Short mmCIF file of C-alpha atoms and ligand atoms in Angstrom, two decimals:
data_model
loop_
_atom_site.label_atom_id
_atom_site.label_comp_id
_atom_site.label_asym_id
_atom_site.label_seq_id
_atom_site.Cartn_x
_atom_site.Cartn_y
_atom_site.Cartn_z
CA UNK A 1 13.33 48.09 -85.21
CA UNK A 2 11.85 46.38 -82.69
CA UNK A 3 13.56 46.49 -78.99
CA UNK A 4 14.49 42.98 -78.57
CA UNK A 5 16.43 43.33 -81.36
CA UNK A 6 18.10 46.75 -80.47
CA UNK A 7 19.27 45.29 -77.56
CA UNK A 8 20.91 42.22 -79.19
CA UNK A 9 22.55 44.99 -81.94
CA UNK A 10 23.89 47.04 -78.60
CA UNK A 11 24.97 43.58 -76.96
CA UNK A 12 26.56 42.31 -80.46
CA UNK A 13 28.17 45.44 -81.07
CA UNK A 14 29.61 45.33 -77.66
CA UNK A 15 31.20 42.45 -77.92
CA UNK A 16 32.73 43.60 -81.05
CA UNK A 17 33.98 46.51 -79.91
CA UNK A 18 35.89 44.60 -76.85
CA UNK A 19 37.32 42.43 -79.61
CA UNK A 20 38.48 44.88 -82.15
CA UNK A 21 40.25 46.52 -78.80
CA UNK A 22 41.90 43.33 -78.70
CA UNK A 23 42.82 43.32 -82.29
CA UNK A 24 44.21 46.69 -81.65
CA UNK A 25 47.64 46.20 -83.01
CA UNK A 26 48.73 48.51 -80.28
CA UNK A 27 47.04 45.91 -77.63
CA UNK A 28 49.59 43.27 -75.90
CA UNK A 29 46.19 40.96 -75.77
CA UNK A 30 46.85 40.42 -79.26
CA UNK A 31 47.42 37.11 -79.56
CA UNK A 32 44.16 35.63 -78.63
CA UNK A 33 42.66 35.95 -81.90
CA UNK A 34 46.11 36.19 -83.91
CA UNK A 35 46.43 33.56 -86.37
CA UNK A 36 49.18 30.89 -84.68
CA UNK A 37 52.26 30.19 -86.75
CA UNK A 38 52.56 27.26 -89.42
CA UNK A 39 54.62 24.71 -87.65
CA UNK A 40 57.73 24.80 -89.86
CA UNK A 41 57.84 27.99 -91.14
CA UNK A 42 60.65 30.49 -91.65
CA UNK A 43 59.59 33.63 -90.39
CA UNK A 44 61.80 35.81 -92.80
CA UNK A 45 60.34 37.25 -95.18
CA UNK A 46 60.72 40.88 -93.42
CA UNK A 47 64.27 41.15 -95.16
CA UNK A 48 62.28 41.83 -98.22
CA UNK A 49 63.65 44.72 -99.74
CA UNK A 50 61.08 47.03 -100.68
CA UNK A 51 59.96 48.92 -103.76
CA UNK A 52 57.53 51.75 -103.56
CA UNK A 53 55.00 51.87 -106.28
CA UNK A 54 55.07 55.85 -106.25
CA UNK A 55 51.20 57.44 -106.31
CA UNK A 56 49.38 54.36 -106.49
CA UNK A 57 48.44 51.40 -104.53
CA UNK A 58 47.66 47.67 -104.87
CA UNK A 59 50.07 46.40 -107.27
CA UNK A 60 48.08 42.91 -107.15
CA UNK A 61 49.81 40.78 -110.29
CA UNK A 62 52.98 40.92 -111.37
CA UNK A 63 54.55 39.52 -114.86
CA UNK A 64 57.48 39.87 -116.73
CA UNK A 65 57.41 39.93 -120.87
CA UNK A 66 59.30 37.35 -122.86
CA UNK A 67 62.45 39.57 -122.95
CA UNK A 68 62.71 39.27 -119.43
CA UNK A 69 61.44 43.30 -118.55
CA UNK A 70 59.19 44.43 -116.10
CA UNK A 71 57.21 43.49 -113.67
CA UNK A 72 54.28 44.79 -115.20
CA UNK A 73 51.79 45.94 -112.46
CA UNK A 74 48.20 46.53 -112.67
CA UNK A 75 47.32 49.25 -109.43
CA UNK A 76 43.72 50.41 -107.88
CA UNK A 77 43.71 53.39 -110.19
CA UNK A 78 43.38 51.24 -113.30
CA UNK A 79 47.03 51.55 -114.72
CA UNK A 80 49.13 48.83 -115.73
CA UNK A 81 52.99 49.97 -114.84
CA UNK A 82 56.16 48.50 -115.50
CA UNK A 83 59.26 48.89 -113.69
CA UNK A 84 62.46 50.18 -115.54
CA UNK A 85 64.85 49.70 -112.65
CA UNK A 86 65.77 52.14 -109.69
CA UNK A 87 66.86 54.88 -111.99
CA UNK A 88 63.60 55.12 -114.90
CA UNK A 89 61.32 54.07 -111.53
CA UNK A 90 57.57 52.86 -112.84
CA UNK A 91 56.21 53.87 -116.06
CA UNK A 92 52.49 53.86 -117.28
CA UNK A 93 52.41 50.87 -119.80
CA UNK A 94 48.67 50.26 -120.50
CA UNK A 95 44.84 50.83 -119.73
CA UNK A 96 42.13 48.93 -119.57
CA UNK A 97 39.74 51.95 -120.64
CA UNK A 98 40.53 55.47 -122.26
CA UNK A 99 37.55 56.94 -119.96
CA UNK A 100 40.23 58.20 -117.52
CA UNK A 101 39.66 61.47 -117.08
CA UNK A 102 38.29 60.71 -113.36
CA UNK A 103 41.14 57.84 -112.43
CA UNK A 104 43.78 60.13 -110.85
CA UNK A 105 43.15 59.03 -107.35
CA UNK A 106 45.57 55.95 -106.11
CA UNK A 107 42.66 54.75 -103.52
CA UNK A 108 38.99 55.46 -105.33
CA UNK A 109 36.89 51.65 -105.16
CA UNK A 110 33.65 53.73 -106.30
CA UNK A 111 35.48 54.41 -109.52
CA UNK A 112 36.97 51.05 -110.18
CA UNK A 113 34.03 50.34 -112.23
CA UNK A 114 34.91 53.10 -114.72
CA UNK A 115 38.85 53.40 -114.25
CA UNK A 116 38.89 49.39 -114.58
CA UNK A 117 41.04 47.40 -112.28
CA UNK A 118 43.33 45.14 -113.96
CA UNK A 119 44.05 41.81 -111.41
CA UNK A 120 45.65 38.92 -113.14
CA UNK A 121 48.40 39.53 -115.82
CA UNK A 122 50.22 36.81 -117.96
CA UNK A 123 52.52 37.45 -121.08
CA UNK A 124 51.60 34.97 -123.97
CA UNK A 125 55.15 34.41 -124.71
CA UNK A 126 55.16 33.60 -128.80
CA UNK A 127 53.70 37.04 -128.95
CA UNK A 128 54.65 39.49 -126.57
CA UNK A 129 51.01 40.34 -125.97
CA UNK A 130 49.95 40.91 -122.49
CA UNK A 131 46.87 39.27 -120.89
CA UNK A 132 44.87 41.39 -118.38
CA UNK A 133 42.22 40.17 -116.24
CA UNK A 134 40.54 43.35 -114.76
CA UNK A 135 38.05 42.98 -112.61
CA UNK A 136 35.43 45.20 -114.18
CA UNK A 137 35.82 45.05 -117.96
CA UNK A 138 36.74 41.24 -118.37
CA UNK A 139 39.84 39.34 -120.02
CA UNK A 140 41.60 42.09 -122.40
CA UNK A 141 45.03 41.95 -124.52
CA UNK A 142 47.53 44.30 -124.86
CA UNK A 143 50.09 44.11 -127.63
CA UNK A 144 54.10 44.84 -126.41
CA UNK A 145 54.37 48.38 -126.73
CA UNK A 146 51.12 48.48 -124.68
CA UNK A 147 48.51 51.72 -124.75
CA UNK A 148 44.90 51.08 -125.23
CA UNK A 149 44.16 46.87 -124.20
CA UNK A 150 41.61 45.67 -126.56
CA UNK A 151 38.36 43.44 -125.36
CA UNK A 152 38.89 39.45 -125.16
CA UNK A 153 36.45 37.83 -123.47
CA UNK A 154 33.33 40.08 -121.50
CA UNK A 155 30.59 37.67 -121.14
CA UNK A 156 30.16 33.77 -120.92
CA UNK A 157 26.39 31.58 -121.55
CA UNK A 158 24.83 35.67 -122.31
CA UNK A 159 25.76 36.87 -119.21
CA UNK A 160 28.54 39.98 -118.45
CA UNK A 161 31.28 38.54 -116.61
CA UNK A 162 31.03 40.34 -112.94
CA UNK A 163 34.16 39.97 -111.20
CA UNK A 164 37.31 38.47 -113.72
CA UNK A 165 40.47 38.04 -111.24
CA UNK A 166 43.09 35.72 -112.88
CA UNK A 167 44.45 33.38 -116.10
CA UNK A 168 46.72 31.18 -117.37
CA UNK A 169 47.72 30.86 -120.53
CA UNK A 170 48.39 27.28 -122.77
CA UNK A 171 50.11 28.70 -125.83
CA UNK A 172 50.45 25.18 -127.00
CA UNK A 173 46.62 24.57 -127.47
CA UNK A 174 45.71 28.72 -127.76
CA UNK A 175 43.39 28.58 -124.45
CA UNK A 176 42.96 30.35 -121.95
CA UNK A 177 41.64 29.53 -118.38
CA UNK A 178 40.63 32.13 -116.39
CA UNK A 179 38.16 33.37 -113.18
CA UNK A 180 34.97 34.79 -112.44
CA UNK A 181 35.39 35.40 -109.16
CA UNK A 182 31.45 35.66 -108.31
CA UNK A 183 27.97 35.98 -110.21
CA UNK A 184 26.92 38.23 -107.45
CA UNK A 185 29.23 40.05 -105.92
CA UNK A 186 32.04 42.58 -107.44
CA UNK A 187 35.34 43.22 -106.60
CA UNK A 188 35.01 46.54 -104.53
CA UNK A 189 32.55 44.00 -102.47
CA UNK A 190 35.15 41.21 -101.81
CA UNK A 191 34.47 41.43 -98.77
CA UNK A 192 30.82 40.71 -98.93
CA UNK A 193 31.41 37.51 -100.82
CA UNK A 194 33.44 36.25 -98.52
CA UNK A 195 31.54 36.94 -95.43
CA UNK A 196 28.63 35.87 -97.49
CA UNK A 197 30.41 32.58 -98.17
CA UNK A 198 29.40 33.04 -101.84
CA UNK A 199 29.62 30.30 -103.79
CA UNK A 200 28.90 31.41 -107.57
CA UNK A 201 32.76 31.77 -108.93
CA UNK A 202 33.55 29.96 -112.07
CA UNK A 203 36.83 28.60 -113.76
CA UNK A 204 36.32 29.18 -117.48
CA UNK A 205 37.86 28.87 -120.27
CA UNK A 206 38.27 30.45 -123.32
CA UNK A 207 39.48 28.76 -126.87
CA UNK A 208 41.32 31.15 -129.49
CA UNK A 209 40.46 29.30 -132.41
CA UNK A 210 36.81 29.26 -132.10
CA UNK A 211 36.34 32.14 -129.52
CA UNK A 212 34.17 30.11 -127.07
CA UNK A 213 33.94 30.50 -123.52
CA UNK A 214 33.11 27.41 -121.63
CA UNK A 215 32.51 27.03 -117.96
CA UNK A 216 34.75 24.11 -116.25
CA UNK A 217 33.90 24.14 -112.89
CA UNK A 218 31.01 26.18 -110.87
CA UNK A 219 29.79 27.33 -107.53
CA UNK A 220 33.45 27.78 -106.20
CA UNK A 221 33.59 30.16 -103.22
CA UNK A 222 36.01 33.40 -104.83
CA UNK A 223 37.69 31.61 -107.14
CA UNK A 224 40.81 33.50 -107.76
CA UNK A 225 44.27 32.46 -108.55
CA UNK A 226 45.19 30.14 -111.94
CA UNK A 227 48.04 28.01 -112.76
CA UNK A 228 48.47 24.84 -115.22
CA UNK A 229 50.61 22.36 -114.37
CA UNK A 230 54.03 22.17 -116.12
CA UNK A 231 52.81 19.48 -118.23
CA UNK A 232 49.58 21.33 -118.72
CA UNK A 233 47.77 17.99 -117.53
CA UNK A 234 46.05 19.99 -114.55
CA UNK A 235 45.18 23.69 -114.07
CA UNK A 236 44.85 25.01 -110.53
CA UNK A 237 42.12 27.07 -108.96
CA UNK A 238 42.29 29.09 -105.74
CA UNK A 239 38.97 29.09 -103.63
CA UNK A 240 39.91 32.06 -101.42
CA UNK A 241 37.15 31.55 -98.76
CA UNK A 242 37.22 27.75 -98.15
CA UNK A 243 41.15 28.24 -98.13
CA UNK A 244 41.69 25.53 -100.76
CA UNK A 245 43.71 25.07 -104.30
CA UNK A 246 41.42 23.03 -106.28
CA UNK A 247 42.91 20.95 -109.02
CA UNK A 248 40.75 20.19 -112.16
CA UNK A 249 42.34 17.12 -114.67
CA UNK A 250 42.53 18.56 -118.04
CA UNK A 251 44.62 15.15 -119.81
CA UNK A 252 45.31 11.75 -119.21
CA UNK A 253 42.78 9.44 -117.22
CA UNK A 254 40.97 12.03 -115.00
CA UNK A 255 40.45 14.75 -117.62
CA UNK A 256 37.14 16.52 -116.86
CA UNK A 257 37.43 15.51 -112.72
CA UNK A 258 38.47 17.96 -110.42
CA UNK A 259 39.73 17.27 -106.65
CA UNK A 260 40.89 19.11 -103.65
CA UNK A 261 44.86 19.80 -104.47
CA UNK A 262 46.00 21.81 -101.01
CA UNK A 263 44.18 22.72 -97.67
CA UNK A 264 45.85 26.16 -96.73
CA UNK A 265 46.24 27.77 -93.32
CA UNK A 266 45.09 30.95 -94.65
CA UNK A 267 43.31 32.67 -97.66
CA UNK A 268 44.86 32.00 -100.96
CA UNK A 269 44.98 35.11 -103.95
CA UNK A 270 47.42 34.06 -107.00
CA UNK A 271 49.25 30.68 -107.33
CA UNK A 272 52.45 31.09 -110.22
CA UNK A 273 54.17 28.11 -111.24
CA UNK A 274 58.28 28.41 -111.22
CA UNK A 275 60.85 27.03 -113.20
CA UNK A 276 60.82 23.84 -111.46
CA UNK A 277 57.11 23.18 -111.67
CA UNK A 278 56.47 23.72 -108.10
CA UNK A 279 53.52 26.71 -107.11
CA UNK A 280 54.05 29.67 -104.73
CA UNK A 281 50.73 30.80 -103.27
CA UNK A 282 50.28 34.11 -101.54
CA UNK A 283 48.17 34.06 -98.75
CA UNK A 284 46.14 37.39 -98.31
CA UNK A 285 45.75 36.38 -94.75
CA UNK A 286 46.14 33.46 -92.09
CA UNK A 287 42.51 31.93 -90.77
CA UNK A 288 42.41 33.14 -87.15
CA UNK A 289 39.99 31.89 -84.52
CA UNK A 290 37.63 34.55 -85.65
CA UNK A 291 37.79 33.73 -89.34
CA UNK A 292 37.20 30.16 -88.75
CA UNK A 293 34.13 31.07 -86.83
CA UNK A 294 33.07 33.44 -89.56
CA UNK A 295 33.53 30.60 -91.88
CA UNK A 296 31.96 27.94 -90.49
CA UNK A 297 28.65 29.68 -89.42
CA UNK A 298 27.02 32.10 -92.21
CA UNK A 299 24.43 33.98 -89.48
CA UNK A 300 27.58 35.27 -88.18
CA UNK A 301 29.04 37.15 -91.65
CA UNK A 302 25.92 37.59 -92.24
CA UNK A 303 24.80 39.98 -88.69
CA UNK A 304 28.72 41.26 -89.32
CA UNK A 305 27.87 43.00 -92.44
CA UNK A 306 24.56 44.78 -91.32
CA UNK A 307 26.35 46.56 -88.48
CA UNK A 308 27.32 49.61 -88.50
CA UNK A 309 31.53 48.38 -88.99
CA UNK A 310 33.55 50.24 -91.23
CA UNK A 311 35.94 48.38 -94.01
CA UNK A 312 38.70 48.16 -91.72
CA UNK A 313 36.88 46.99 -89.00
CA UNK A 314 35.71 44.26 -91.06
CA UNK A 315 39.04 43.41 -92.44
CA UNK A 316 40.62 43.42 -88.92
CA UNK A 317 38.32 40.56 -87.79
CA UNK A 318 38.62 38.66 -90.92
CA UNK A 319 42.66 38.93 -90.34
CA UNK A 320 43.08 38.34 -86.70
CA UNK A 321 44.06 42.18 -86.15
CA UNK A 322 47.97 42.61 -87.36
CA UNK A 323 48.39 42.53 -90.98
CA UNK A 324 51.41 39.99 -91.79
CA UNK A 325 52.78 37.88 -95.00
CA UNK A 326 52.60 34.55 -95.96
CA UNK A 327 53.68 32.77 -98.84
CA UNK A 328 53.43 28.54 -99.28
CA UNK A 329 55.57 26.71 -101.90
CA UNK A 330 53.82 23.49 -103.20
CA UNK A 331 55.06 21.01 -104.45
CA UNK A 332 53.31 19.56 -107.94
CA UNK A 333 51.95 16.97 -106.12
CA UNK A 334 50.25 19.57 -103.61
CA UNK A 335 52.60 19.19 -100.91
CA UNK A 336 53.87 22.16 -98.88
CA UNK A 337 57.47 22.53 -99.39
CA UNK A 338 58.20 25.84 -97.57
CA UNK A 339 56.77 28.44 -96.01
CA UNK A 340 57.56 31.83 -95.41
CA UNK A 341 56.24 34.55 -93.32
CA UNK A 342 56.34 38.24 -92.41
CA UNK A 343 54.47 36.75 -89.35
CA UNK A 344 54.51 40.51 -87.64
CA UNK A 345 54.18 42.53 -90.84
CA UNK A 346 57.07 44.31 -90.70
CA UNK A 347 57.78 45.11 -94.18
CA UNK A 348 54.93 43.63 -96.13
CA UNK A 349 51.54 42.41 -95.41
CA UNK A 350 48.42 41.29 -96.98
CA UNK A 351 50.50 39.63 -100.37
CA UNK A 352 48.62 38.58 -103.41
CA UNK A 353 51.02 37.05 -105.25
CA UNK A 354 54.71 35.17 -105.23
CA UNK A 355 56.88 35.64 -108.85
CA UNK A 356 59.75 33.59 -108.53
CA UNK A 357 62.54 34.39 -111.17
CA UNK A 358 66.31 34.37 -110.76
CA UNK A 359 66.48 33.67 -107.33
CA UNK A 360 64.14 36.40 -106.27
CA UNK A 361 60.60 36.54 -105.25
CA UNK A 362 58.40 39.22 -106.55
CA UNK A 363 55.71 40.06 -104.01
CA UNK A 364 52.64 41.51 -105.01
CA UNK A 365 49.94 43.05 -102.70
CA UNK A 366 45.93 43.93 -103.89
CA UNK A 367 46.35 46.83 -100.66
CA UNK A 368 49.90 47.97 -99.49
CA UNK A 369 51.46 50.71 -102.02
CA UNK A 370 54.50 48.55 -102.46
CA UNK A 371 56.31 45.07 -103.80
CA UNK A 372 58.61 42.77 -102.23
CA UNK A 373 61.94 41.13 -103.51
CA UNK A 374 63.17 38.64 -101.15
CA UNK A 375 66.46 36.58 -102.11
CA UNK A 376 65.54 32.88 -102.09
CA UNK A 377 68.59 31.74 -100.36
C1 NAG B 401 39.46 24.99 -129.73
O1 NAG B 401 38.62 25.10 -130.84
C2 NAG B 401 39.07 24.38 -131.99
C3 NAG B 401 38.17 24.73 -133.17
O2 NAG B 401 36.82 24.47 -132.86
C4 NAG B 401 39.09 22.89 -131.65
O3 NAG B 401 39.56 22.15 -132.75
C5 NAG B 401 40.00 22.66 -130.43
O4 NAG B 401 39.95 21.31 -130.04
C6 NAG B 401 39.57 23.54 -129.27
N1 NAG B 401 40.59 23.42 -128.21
C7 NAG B 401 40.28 23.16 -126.95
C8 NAG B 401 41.44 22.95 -126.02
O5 NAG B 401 39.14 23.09 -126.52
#
């Protein structure tokens, strides 16, 4: 290392360490690289009641089976769980591997590769089987008394599939559209993607009938959350680090285009339809001052990652320091229809997805060790 450049690490890391003080949840300064509020927003969602996910973490998707059971969970150790109610608690419904004899920790990312970590989960309804996207091992099925899932999809054009993160499921036409995340980088390296602005995610899709995997649209930065359209003339695609739903025409007199469907305040994980047709996205995080500037320059998460910052470090500047909730309710046109907010994090943070069913909202986080139910009105 040359001294010149020593002495712009010392001077960089300086600067960082003044502004992680000021990230500092603890530090009144806060507010200079918070995230602002979205004008309009109810800031409520910290009368979520809470329910722990006992000795795990990261229940990321949530799904309930035709019956109406559940949610289903998958966590960071590479279980899927379901929840029995407050008496039977969380009960192990599935794996994603049977090589488990190492997957006993609720927090391990060097074992995710080997434990699996199931992201994306969607009940094909006709059958009771469950869909799991995990991460490591690809699309999988489960059947309804769950165990053992069984391989679906693991590669696409020869290559392994590096990073699978969600899927939606058109049981009229037996397809399934699903993400690759990134060519390059893997889940337990999110965060290099994004500060890379990777661009190598993929929306494919996989036929039934004929097996096939096709690839619909490419070079997406994280593409994450899926969700057809009530009609099933669109399907959705969240691009976490360019904070936008993209919209790709599968009928009627754009099929095959694809255009920008919502420009979010924040990064977007998993988008679920509701009864109505409308989309709740779950923001992992709002774009701060210091996110923006991350994302508009690549030097700059570029020089973040080869310093010596540790994960949370990392996460803290990609945040804006306090950890908070947001989830957006779009309309099927792509207009925002409500948003709500934990804006200070006070009883969940960092959500990955929104359920809606019976006038509840099922809350979802890829980090905290719990999920949300907040009473829609
Ligand atoms: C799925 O494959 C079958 C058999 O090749 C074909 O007839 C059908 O059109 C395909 N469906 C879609 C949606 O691509």
């Amino acid at each position: 290392m040359d001294s010149k450049f020593r002495v712009t690490i010392a001077a960089t890391l300086a600067v960082l360490s003044i502004i992680l003080g000021l990230l500092n949840p603890a530090n009144k300064t806060v507010s200079l690289f918070a995230p602002s509020t979205i004008p309009g927003s109810h800031d409520q969602l910290h009368k979520a009641e809470i329910i722990q996910v006992t000795g795990a973490l990261g229940p990321e998707s949530l799904a309930f089976d035709p019956n109406g059971e559940g949610p289903y969970t998958g966590v960071a150790d590479g279980r899927i769980l379901k929840w029995q109610g407050p008496a039977l608690g969380w009960t192990d419904f599935a794996f994603t591997t049977s090589n488990r004899k190492e997957c006993f920790r609720p927090f391990a990312p060097e074992m995710e590769h080997v434990c699996g970590r199931p992201l994306g989960l969607r009940f094909e309804k006709k059958t009771g089987n469950l869909y799991i996207a995990d991460a490591y091992f690809g699309l999988q099925v489960v059947g309804p008394a769950g165990g053992l899932a069984t391989q679906v999809v693991t590669e696409v054009e020869g290559q392994p599939l590096c990073f699978t993160n969600d899927m939606d499921i058109d049981e009229h036409e037996d397809v399934i559209y699903f993400t690759d995340t990134s060519r390059s980088f893997q889940r337990r390296q999110f965060m290099s993607s994004i500060l890379n602005l990777d661009k190598t995610g993929r929306l494919l899709k996989y036929n039934k009938s004929n097996k096939e995997v096709t690839v619909l649209l490419d070079d997406l930065a994280f593409a994450n959350g899926v969700a057809l359209s009530n009609d099933r003339s669109f399907v959705l695609v969240a691009e976490t680090t360019t904070c936008r739903i993209v919209r790709l025409w599968l009928h009627g007199p754009n099929a095959g285009k694809s255009d920008i469907f919502a420009e979010l305040p924040g990064f977007p994980d998993n988008v679920r339809r509701n009864s109505k047709g409308e989309f709740w996205v779950a923001l992992h995080a709002k774009k701060g001052l210091f996110a923006r500037w991350i994302l508009s320059n690549s030097w700059v998460g570029n020089t973040l990652l080869r310093l010596p910052l540790s994960f949370k470090q990392l996460h803290s500047l990609l945040i804006g320091g306090k950890a908070h909730a947001t989830a957006i309710k779009l309309s099927e046109e792509g207009k925002v229809l409500e948003v709500l907010e934990d804006s200070e994090g006070k009883t969940i943070r960092i959500i990955s997805e929104v359920e809606e069913k019976d006038g509840k909202l099922w809350i979802g986080s890829v980090l905290m060790p719990f999920v949300g139910i907040y009473n829609v009105h």
